[in-house]
XYZ file of C-alpha atoms in Angstrom:
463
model
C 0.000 0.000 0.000
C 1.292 3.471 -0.795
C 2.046 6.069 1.400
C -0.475 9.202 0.948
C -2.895 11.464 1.324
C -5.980 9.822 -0.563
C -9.041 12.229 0.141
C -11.766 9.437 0.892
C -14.831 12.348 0.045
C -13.358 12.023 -3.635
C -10.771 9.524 -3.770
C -8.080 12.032 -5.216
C -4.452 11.603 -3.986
C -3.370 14.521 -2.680
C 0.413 13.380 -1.296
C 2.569 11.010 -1.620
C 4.886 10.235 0.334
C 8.696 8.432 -0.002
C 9.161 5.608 2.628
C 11.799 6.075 4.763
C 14.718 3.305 3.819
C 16.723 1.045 6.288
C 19.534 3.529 7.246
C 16.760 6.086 7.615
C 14.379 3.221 10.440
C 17.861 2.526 11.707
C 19.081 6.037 12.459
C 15.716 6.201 14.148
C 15.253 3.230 16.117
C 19.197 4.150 17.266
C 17.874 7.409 18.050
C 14.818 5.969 20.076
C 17.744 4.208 22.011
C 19.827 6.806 22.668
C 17.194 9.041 23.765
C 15.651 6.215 26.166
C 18.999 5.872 28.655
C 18.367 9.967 29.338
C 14.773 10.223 28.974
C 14.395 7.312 31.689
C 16.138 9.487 34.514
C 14.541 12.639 34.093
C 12.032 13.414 36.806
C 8.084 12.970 36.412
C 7.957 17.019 36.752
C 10.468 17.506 34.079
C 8.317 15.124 31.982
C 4.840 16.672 32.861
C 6.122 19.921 31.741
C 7.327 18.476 27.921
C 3.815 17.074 27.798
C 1.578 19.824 29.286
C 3.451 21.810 26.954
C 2.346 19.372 23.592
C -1.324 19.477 24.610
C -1.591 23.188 25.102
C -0.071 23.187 21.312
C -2.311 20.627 20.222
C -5.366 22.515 21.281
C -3.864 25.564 19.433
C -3.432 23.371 16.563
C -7.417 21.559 17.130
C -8.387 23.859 13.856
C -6.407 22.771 11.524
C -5.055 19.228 12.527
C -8.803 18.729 12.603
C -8.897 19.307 8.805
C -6.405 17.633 8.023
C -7.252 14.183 10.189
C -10.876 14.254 8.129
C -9.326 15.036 4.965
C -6.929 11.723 5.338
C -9.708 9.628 6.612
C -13.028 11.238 6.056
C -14.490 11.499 9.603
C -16.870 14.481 10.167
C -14.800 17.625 10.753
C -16.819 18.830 14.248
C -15.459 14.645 14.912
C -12.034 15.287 14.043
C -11.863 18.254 16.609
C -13.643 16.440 19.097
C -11.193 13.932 18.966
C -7.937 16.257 18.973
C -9.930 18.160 22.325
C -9.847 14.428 24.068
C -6.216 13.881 23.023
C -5.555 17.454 24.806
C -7.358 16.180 27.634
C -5.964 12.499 28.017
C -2.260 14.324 27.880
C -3.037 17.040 30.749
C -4.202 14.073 32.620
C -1.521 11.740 32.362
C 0.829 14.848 32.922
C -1.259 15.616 36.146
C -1.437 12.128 37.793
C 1.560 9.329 36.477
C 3.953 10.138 39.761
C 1.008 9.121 41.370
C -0.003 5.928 39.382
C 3.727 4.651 39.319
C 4.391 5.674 43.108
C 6.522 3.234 44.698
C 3.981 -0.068 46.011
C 4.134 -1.505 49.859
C 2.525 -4.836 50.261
C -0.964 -4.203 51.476
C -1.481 -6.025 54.288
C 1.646 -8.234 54.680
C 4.409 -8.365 57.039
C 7.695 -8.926 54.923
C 9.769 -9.571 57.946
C 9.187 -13.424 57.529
C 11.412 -13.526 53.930
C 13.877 -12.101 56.018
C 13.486 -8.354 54.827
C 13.137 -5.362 56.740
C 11.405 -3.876 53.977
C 9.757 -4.478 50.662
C 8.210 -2.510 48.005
C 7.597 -2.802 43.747
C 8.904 -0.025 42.046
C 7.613 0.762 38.268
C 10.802 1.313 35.802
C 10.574 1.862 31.796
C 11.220 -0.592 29.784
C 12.598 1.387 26.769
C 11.576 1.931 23.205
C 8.039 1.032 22.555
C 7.027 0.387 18.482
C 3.420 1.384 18.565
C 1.656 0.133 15.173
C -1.365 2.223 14.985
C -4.469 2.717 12.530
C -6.161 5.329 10.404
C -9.998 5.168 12.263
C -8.607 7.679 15.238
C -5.250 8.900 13.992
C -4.529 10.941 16.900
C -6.248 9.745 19.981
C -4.721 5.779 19.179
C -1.225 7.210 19.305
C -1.866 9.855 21.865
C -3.534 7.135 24.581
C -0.165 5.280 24.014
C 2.405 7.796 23.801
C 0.950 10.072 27.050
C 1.271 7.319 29.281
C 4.180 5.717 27.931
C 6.281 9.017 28.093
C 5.489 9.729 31.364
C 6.844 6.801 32.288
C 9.992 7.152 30.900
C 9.953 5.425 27.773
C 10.555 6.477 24.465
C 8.169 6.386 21.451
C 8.505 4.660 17.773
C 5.255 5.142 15.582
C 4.735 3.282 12.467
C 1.071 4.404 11.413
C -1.350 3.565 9.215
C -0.235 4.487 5.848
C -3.103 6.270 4.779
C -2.961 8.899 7.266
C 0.774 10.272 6.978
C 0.152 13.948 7.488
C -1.316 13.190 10.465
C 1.765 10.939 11.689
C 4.242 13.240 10.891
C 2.491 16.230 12.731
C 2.616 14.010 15.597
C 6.019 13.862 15.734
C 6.344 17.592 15.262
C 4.328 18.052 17.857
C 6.833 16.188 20.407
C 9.204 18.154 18.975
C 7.786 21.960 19.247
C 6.746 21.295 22.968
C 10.623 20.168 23.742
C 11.087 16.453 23.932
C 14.344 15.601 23.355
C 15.646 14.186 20.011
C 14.973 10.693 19.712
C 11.843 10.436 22.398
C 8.898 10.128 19.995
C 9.685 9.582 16.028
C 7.680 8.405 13.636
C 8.785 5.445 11.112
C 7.118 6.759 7.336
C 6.949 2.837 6.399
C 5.228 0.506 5.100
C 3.670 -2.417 7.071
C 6.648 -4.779 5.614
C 8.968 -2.971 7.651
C 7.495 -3.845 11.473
C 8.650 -6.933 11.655
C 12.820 -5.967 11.315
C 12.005 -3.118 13.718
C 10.364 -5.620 16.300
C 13.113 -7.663 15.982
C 15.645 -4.960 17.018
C 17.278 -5.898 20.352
C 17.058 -2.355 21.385
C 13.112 -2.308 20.903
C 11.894 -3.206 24.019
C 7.893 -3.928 23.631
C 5.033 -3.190 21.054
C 1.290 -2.190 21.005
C -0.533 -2.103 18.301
C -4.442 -1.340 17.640
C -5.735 -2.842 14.531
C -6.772 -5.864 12.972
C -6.769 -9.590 14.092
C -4.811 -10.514 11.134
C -2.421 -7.790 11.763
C -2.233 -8.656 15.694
C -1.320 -12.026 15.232
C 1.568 -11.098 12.715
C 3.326 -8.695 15.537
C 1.916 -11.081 18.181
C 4.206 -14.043 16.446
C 7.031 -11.987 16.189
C 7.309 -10.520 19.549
C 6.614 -13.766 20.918
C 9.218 -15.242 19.367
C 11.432 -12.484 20.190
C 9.993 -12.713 23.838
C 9.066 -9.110 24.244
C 5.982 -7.697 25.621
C 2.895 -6.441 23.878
C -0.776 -4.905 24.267
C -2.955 -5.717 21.615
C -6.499 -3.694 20.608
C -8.116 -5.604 17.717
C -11.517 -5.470 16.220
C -14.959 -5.722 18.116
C -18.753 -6.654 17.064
C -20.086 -4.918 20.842
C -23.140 -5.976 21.528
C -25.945 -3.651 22.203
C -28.866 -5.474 24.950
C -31.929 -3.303 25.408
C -34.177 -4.844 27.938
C -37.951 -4.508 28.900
C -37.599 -1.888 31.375
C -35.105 0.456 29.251
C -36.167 3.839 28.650
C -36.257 2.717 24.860
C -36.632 6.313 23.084
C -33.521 6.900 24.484
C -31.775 3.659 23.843
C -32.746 3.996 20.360
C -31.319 7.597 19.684
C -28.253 6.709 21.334
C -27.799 3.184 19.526
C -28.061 5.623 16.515
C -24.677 7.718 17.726
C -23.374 4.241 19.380
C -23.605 2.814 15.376
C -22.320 5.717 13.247
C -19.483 7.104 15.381
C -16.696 7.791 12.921
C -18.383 6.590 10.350
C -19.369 3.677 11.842
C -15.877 2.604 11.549
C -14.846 2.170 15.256
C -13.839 -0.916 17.348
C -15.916 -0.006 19.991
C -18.981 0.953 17.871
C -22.054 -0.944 18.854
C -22.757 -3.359 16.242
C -25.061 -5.740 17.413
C -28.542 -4.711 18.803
C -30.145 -7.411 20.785
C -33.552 -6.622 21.876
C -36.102 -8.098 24.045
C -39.234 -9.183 22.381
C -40.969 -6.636 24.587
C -39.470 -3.793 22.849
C -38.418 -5.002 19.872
C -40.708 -3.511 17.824
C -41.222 0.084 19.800
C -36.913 0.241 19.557
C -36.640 -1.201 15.512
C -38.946 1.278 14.769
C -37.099 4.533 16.555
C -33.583 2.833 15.397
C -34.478 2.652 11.840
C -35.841 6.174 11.610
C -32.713 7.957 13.623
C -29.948 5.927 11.095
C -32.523 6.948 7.673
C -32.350 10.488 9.532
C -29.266 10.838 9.315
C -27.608 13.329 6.882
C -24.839 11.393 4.486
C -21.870 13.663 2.965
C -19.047 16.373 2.414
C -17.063 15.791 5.918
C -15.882 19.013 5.824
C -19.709 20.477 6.260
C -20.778 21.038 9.684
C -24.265 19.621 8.820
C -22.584 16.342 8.232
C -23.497 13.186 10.608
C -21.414 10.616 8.357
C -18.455 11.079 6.230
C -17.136 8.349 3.755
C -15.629 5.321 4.016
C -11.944 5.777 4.801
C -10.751 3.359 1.523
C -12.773 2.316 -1.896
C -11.850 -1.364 -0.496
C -13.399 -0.575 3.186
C -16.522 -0.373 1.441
C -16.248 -3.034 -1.113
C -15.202 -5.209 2.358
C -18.767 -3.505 3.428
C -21.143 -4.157 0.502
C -20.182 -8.016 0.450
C -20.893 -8.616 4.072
C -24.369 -6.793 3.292
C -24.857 -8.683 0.160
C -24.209 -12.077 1.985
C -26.651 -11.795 4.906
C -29.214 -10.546 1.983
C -28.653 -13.341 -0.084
C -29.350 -15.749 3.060
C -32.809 -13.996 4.069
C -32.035 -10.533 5.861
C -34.208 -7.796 5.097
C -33.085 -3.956 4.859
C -34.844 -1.366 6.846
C -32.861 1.207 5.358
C -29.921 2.030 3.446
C -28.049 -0.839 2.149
C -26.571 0.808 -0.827
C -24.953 3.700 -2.358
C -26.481 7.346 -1.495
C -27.628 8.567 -5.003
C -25.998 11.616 -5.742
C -22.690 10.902 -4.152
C -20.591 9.445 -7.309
C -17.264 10.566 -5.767
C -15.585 9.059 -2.790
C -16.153 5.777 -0.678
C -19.820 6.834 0.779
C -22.476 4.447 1.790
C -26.040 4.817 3.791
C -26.600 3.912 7.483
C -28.166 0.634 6.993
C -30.117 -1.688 9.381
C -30.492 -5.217 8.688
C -33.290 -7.776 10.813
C -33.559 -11.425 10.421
C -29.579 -11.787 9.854
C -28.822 -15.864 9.444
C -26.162 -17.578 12.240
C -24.598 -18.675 9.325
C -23.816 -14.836 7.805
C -20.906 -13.551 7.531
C -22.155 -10.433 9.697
C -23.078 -12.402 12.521
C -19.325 -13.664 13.049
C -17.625 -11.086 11.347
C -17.056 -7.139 12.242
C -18.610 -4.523 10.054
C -16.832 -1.453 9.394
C -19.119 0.989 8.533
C -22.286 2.345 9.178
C -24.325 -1.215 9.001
C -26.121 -2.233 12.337
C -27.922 -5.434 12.893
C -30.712 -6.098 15.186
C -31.719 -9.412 17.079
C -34.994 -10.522 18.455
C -34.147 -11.834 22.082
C -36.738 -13.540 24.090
C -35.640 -13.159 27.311
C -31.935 -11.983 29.022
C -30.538 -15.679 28.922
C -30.979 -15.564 25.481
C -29.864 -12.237 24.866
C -26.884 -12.834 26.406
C -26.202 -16.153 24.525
C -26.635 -14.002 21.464
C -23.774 -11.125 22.641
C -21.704 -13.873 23.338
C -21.690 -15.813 20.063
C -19.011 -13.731 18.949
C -15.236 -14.271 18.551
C -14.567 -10.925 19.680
C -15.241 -9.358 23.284
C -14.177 -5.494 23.214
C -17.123 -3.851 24.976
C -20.808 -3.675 25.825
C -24.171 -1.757 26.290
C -26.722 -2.672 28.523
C -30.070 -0.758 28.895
C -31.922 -1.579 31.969
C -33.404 -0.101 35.341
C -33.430 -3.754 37.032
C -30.411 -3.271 39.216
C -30.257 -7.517 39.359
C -29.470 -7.592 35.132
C -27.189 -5.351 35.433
C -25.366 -7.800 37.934
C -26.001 -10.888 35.712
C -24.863 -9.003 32.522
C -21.401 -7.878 34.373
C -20.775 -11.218 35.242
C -21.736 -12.831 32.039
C -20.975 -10.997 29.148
C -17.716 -11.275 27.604
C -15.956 -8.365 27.239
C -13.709 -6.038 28.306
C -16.237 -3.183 29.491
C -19.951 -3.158 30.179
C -21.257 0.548 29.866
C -24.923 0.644 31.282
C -27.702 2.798 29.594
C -25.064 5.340 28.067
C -22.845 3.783 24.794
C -19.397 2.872 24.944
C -16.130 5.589 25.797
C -13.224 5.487 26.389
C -11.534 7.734 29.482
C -8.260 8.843 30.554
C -8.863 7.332 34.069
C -10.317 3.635 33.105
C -8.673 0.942 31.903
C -9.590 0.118 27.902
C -9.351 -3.326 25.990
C -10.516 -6.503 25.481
C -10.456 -10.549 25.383
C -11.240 -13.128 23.163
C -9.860 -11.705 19.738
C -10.029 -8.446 20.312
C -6.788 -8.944 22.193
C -5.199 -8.495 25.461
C -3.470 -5.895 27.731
C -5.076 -2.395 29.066
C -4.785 1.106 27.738
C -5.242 4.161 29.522
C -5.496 4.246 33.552
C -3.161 2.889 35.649
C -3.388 -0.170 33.930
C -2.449 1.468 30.898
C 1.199 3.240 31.983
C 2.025 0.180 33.918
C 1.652 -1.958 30.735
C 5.034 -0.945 29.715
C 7.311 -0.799 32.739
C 9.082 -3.243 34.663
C 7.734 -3.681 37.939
C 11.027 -4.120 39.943
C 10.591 -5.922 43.293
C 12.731 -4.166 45.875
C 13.730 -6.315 49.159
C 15.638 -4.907 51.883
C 17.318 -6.721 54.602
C 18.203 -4.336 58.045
């Protein structure tokens, strides 16, 4: 895959871009190094200061990075700001509280004197250069909830991004740069996907995380695990959506609409599958299929706009075949399902919602990137929940209720690495973020997050 600019409203390349060579990924990944034995002794303050300083230029920058995040991947432009103001936000709050999260540890409620020790406590220390493969969907807020964490803690950053979005990577880096981090602390690698694996395999790279796709997880997953090196891995997610008898459903229905078409519809955590209680099912198809024909399909750039493109001509191609399948095996189409007339340029298609969707589908197995939702008929929680789990994935999952005692049995029972109640799924600075099953393993953001990447050093002490 090249590396450009390839305006997805249009599909005219605006950029291109030369990949950086091997002496160039070398120079870099010895700079990473380099940069890591000084950058790991610096004090938290010093290193709150060099990233307070990048999100106060990042929200001076919210205009225009903004324009040019949706004209690389086609979100909504009042989307792309929204998601540059939570980048600014995740930063000042990792600045504000990582001394804290990576204080030194005393064992809670143990005497030590019994190993012999006078004392005992677990200190968190970096582990050193970080590769962090990251995707197109978010451009900035995937590499900012690594890199704010992971620089506070004393690591240093190596960012090979999706290679669609390369204005957007290399204003990254500049970013580090203009607020003062050090040469070396947080490059980014202009390559193509071909060249992760050689980087992995450095010696001096100490870990990776990437956020992307199952088949691209298990390629750095196999290399870093035969390397023996750590990694977090966020891959897709088909989040299941449960709305429940007593659910206030008018609302459950306007936000399943938002919940479906954030960013295009092309999100991880994007509800995908709506499974409904018989009770309801009618009252909620009937609100959800009018909010998604509602919406208003076109320029990103507009401020009218609700959804954008497709971020690639084979993203939707990917799209139209899943559709086509569950079609061809008895679905029917509430809306959408095609083309918007009118739109000949650029990777568009409608917010679609499909009923009576076959187990043997693709969509019922497989994630759909786009705006397509599909809606179950559940007749009562067990089976609701026996439908949210028939999925290989387990990233999140919404649960609309006002019976305190299911929303007990749904935390225990569903599968997945959140369960967001009556509201649709976000992520925060201050909670933990990721999955299991296939949509991988590890944490991002929270403490969990900037401990994913340091060694936690046990430190005994004998009188």
């Amino acid at each position: 895959m090249p590396i450009a600019t390839v305006n997805p409203a249009t599909g005219e390349t605006l950029r291109t871009f030369r990949p950086y060579g091997p002496d160039e990924v070398e120079q870099r990944v010895a700079a990473a190094d380099r940069a890591f034995r000084h950058h790991r002794t610096t004090a938290f303050g010093e290193r709150a200061a060099l990233l307070g300083r990048a999100a106060d230029l990042l929200e001076e920058d919210v205009p225009d990075i903004a324009r040019t995040v949706t004209t690389e991947m086609g979100k909504p432009v009042t989307a792309a700001r929204a998601e540059a103001a939570k980048c600014v936000k995740a930063m000042r709050w990792y600045a504000h509280n990582a001394e804290a999260l990576l204080a030194d540890e005393r064992p809670a409620g143990a005497d030590v004197r019994d190993s012999g020790a006078s004392t005992a406590r677990v200190h968190y220390r970096p582990l050193g250069p970080v590769l962090a493969v990251m995707p197109w969907n978010f451009p900035l807020w995937q590499v900012v909830r690594f890199a704010a964490p992971a620089l506070m803690a004393g690591n240093t950053g190596l960012l090979k991004h999706a290679s669609n979005v390369p204005q957007t990577a290399l204003y990254l880096e500049d970013l580090f740069r203009r607020a003062g981090y050090p040469d070396g602390v947080f490059q980014t690698l202009l390559t193509g996907s071909g060249a992760v694996e050689g980087v992995l395999r450095d010696p001096r790279v100490a870990a990776a995380t990437l956020t992307g796709s199952e088949a691209a997880g298990r390629s750095v997953a196999a290399v870093a695990g035969d390397e023996v090196k750590k990694t977090v891995l966020e891959l897709g997610g088909s989040d299941p959506y449960l709305v429940l008898p007593s659910a206030d459903v008018e609302r459950a229905a306007a936000t399943a609409v938002t919940a479906r078409t954030q960013n295009n519809g092309q999100s991880c955590i994007a509800a995908k599958r709506f499974i409904v209680h018989t009770d309801v099912y009618d009252a909620f198809l009937e609100r959800f299929t009018a909010g998604m024909a509602a919406l208003t399909v076109g320029d990103p750039m507009d401020e009218a706009t609700d959804v954008g493109p497709l971020a690639s001509e084979s993203g939707r191609a990917d799209l139209e075949e899943l559709v086509a399948d569950a079609v061809g095996r008895g679905a029917s189409v509430h809306c959408g399902g095609r083309r918007p007339e009118g739109l000949d340029r650029g990777w568009f298609y409608e917010p679609t919602v499909l009923t009576g969707v076959a187990p043997g589908a693709r969509i019922h197995r497989e994630e759909a990137f786009g705006p397509v939702a599909v809606v179950y008929r559940a007749g009562g929680l067990d089976e609701a929940l026996d439908i949210a789990n028939d999925s290989p994935f387990g990233l999140s999952s919404n649960v609309w209720t006002r019976d305190a005692s299911e929303v007990e049995r749904c935390v225990r029972d569903l599968e997945a690495g959140g369960v967001f109640v009556n509201g649709m799924t976000a992520s925060h600075p201050a909670l933990p973020f990721g999955g299991v099953k296939r949509s991988g393993y590890g944490r991002e953001l929270s403490g969990h997050g900037i401990k994913e990447f340091c060694n936690a050093t046990t430190v005994w002490q004998a009188a």
